[in-house]
Coordinates of C-alpha atoms in Angstrom, one line a residue:
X1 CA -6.9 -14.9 4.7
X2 CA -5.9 -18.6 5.7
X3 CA -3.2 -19.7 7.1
X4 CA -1.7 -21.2 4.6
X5 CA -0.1 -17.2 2.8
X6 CA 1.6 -17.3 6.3
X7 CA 4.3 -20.2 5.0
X8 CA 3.7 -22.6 8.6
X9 CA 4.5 -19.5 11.0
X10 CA 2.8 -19.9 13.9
X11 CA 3.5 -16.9 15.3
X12 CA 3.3 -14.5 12.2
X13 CA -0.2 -16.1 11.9
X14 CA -1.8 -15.4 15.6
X15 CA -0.4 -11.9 15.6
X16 CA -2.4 -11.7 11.8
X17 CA -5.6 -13.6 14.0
X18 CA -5.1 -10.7 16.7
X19 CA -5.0 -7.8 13.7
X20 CA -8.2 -8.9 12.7
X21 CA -10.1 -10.3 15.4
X22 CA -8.3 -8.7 18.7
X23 CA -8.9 -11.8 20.4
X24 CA -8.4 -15.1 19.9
X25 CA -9.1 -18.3 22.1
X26 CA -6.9 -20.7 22.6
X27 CA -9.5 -23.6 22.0
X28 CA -9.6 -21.9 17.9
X29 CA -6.0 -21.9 17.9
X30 CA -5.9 -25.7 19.0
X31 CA -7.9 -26.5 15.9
X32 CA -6.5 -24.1 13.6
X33 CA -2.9 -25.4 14.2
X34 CA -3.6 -28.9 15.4
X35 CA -1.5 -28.7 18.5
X36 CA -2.4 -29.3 22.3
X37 CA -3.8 -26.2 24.2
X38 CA -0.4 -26.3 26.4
X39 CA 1.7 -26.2 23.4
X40 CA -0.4 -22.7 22.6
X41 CA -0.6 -21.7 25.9
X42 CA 3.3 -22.2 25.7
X43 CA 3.6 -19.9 22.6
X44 CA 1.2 -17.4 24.2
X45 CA 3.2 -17.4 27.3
X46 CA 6.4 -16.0 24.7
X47 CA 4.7 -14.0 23.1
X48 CA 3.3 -12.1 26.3
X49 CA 6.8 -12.1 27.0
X50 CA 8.0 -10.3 24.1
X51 CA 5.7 -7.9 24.5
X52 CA 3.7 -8.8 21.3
X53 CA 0.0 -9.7 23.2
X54 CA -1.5 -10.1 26.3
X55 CA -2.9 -13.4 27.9
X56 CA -6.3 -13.7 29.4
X57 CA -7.8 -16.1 30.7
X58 CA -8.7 -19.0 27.9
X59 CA -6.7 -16.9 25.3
X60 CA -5.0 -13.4 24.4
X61 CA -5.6 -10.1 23.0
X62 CA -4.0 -7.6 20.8
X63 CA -1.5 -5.3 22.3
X64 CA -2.7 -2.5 19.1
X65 CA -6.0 -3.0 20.9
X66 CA -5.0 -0.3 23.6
X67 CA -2.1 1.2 22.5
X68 CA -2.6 1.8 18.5
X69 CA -4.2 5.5 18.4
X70 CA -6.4 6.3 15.3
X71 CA -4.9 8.9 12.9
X72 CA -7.1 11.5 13.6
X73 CA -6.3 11.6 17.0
X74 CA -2.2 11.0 16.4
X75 CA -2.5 14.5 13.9
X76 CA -3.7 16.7 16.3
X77 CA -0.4 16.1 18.8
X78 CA 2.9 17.9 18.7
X79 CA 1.8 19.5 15.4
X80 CA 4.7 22.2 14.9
X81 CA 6.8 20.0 15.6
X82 CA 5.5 17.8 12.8
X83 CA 5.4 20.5 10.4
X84 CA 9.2 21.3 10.9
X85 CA 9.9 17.9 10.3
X86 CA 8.1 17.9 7.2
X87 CA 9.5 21.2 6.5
X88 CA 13.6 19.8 6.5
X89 CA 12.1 16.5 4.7
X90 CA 11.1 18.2 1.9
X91 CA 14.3 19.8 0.9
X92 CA 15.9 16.3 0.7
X93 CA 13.3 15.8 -2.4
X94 CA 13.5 16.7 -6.1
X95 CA 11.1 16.8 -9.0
X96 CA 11.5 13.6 -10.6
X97 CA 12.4 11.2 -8.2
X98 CA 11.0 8.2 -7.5
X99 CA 9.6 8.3 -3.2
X100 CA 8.3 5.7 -0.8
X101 CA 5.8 7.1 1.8
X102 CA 5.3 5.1 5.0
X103 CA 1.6 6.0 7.4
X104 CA 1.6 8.2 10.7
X105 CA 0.7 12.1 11.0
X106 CA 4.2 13.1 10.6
X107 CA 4.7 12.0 6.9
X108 CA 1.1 13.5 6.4
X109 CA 2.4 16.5 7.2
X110 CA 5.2 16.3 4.6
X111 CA 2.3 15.1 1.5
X112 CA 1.0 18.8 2.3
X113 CA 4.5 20.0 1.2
X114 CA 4.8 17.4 -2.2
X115 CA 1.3 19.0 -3.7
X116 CA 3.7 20.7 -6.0
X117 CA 6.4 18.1 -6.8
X118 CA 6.4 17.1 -10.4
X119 CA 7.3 14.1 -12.6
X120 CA 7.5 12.0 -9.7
X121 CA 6.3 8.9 -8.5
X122 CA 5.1 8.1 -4.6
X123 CA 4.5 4.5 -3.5
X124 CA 2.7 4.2 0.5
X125 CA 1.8 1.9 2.3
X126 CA -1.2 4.4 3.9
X127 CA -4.1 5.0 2.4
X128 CA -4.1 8.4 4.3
X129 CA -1.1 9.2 2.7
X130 CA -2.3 8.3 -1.1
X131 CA -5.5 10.8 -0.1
X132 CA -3.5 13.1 0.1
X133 CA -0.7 13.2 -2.2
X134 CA -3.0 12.1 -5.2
X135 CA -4.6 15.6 -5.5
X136 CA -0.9 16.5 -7.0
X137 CA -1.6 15.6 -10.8
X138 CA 1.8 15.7 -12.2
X139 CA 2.7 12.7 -9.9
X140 CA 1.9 8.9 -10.1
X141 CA 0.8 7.3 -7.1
X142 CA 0.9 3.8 -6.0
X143 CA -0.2 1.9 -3.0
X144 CA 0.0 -2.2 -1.9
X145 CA -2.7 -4.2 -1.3
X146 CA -3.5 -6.0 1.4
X147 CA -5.7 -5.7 5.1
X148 CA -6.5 -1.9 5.9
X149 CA -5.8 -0.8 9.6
X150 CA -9.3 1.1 10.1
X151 CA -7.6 3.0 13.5
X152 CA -4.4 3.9 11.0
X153 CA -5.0 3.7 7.5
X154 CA -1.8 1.4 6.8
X155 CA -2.2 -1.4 4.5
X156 CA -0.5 -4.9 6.1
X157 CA -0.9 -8.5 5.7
X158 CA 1.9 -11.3 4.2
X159 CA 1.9 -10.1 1.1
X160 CA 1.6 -6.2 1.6
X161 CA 4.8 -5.5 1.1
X162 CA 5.7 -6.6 -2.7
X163 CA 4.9 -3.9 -4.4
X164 CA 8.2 -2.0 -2.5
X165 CA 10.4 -5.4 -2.8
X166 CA 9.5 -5.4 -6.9
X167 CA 10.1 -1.4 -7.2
X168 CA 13.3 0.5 -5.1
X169 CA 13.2 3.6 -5.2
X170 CA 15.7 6.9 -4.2
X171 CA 14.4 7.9 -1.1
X172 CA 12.0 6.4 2.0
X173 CA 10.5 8.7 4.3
X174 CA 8.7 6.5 7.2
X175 CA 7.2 7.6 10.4
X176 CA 8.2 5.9 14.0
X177 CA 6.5 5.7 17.3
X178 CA 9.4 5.0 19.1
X179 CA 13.3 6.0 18.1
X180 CA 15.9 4.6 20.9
X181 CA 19.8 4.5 20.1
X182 CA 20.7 0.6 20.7
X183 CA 17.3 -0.3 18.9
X184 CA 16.8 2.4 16.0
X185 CA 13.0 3.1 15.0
X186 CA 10.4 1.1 16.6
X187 CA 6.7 0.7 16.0
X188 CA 4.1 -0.2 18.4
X189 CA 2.2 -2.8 15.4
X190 CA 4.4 -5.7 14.5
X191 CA 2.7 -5.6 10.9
X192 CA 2.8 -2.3 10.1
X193 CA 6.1 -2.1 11.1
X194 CA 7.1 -5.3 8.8
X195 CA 5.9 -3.1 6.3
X196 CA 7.6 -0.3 6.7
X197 CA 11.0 -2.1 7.0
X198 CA 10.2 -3.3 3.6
X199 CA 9.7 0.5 2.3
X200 CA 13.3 1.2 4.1
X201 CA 14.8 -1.5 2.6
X202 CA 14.5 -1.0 -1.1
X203 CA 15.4 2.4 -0.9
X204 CA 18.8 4.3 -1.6
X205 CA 18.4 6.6 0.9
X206 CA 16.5 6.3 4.5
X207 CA 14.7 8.7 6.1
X208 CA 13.1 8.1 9.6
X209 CA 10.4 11.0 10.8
X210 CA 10.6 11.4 14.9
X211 CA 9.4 14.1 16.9
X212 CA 11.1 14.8 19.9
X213 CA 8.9 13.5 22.2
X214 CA 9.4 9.7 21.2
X215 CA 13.2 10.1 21.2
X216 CA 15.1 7.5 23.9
X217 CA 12.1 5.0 23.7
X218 CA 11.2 1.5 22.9
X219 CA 8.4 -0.7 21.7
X220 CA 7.7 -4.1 20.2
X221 CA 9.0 -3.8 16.8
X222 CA 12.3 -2.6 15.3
X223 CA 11.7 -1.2 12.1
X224 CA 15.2 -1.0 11.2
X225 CA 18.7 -0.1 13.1
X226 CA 20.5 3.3 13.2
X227 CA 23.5 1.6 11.2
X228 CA 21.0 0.9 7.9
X229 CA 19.6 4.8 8.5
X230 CA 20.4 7.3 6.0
X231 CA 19.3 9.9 8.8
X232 CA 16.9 10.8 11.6
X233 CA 15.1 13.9 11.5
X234 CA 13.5 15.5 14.3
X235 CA 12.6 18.6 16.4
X236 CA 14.7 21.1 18.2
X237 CA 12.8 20.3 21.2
X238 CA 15.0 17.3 21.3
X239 CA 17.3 16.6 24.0
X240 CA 20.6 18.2 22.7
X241 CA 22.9 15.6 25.1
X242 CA 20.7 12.6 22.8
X243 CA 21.4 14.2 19.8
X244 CA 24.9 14.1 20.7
X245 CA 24.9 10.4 21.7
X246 CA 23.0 10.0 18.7
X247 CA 25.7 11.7 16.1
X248 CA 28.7 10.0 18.3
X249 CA 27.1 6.3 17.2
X250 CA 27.5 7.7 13.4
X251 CA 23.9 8.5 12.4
X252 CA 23.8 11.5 10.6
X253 CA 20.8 13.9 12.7
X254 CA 18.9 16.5 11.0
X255 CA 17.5 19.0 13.6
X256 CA 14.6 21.0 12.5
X257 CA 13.7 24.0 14.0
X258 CA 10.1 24.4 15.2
X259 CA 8.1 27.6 13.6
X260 CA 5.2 28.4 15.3
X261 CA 4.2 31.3 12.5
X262 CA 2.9 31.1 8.6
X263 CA 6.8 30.8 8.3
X264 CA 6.6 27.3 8.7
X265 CA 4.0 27.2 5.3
X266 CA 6.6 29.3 2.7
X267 CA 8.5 26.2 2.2
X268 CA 5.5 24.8 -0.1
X269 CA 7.2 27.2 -2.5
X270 CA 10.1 24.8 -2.9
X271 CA 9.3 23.1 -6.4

């Protein structure tokens, strides 16, 4: 993909260059761009300082290279408390309505719970997710287009997010890695999480999924504010003081509680 989808953004374009690659040289930016290997040390230099790569010597690398955790490893962590979440998730949801589905192993959890939703349609941004919810027939499922995360399963690139621009919808349910009061939900890939502000955005109602152990923490990307959230839904293993400090700011808190039996599974009886 050249550089040219990226509209003459210099910075949208290395962090694509890192997605891909997760390296690049300054040398290949030098030609890419056309500008003088202190000017793109300069940029590099920011960007290091944002927290959005990390210099080495004659270039950078991705900061996803390290920190991004496959999916199969993410589902396999705090699992009851991703199944409670799913479980107070689901009862926001209705046959018929129309539900964007961001990636991450807490809103796979909540697919398991939509097998029997009907006359609905799901858009994602996660092939993961469209694996899963498509073995419900009575539902239409959609997914964007674009560069496919091989660690995640997300779907990103400059035009990824259109098909949620072009179609709102009632509700967004969208994962985090990081959920922090001044910042709202944050997610450790800038692209993914440009995404999934897009899913957020065209939707009437906005539904962040957090278990408790990411609450009170910060990454490189804010997916979108606590002001623009419908609600937060987490675990009762939260912090109860947070949760406080939380409802205080305004944003409506939805505390699941965690089942640890075949309790937790009844729920699928919903629809």
């Amino acid at each position: 993909m050249g550089k040219d989808h990226f509209y003459g953004d210099v910075e949208s374009y290395i962090i694509h260059l890192l997605e891909v690659h997760t390296r690049v040289s300054v040398s290949d930016l030098c030609a890419t761009f056309g500008l003088a290997p202190s000017t793109i040390r300069k940029k590099l230099a920011d960007m290091e300082g944002r927290g959005l790569l990390i210099r080495t010597h004659g270039g950078a690398v991705s900061m996803d290279a390290n920190r991004d955790e496959p999916m199969d490893k993410k589902s396999l962590v705090n699992i009851p408390q991703k199944k409670a979440i799913a479980s107070a998730a689901v009862e926001l949801v209705n046959n018929g309505d129309t539900i964007a589905l961001g990636g991450g192993s807490t809103v796979a959890e909540l697919c398991v719970y939509l097998l029997k939703l009907r006359d609905s349609m799901i858009l994602t941004d996660s092939i993961v997710v469209a694996n899963l919810v498509i073995q419900n027939r009575n539902v239409e499922v959609r997914i964007n287009s674009g560069i496919v995360r091989g660690r995640t399963g997300c779907v990103v690139g400059p035009n990824s997010a259109s098909l949620f621009k072009n179609m709102p919808v009632e509700k967004a349910f969208v994962g985090c890695d990081t959920f922090h009061l001044g910042e709202g939900a944050g997610s450790a890939n800038i692209l993914v999480g440009e995404v999934e502000r897009e899913i957020l955005r065209n939707a009437r109602e906005r539904y962040i999924l957090c278990d408790s152990s990411k609450l009170n923490k910060t990454t490189v990307f804010s997916i979108m504010p606590c002001s623009e959230l419908t609600a937060l839904i987490t675990d009762d293993d939260a912090d109860p003081y947070y949760i406080d400090q939380l409802r205080s700011s305004g944003l409506e808190v939805i505390v699941a509680p965690v089942f640890r039996t075949k309790r937790n599974m009844d729920r699928l009886g919903k629809f």
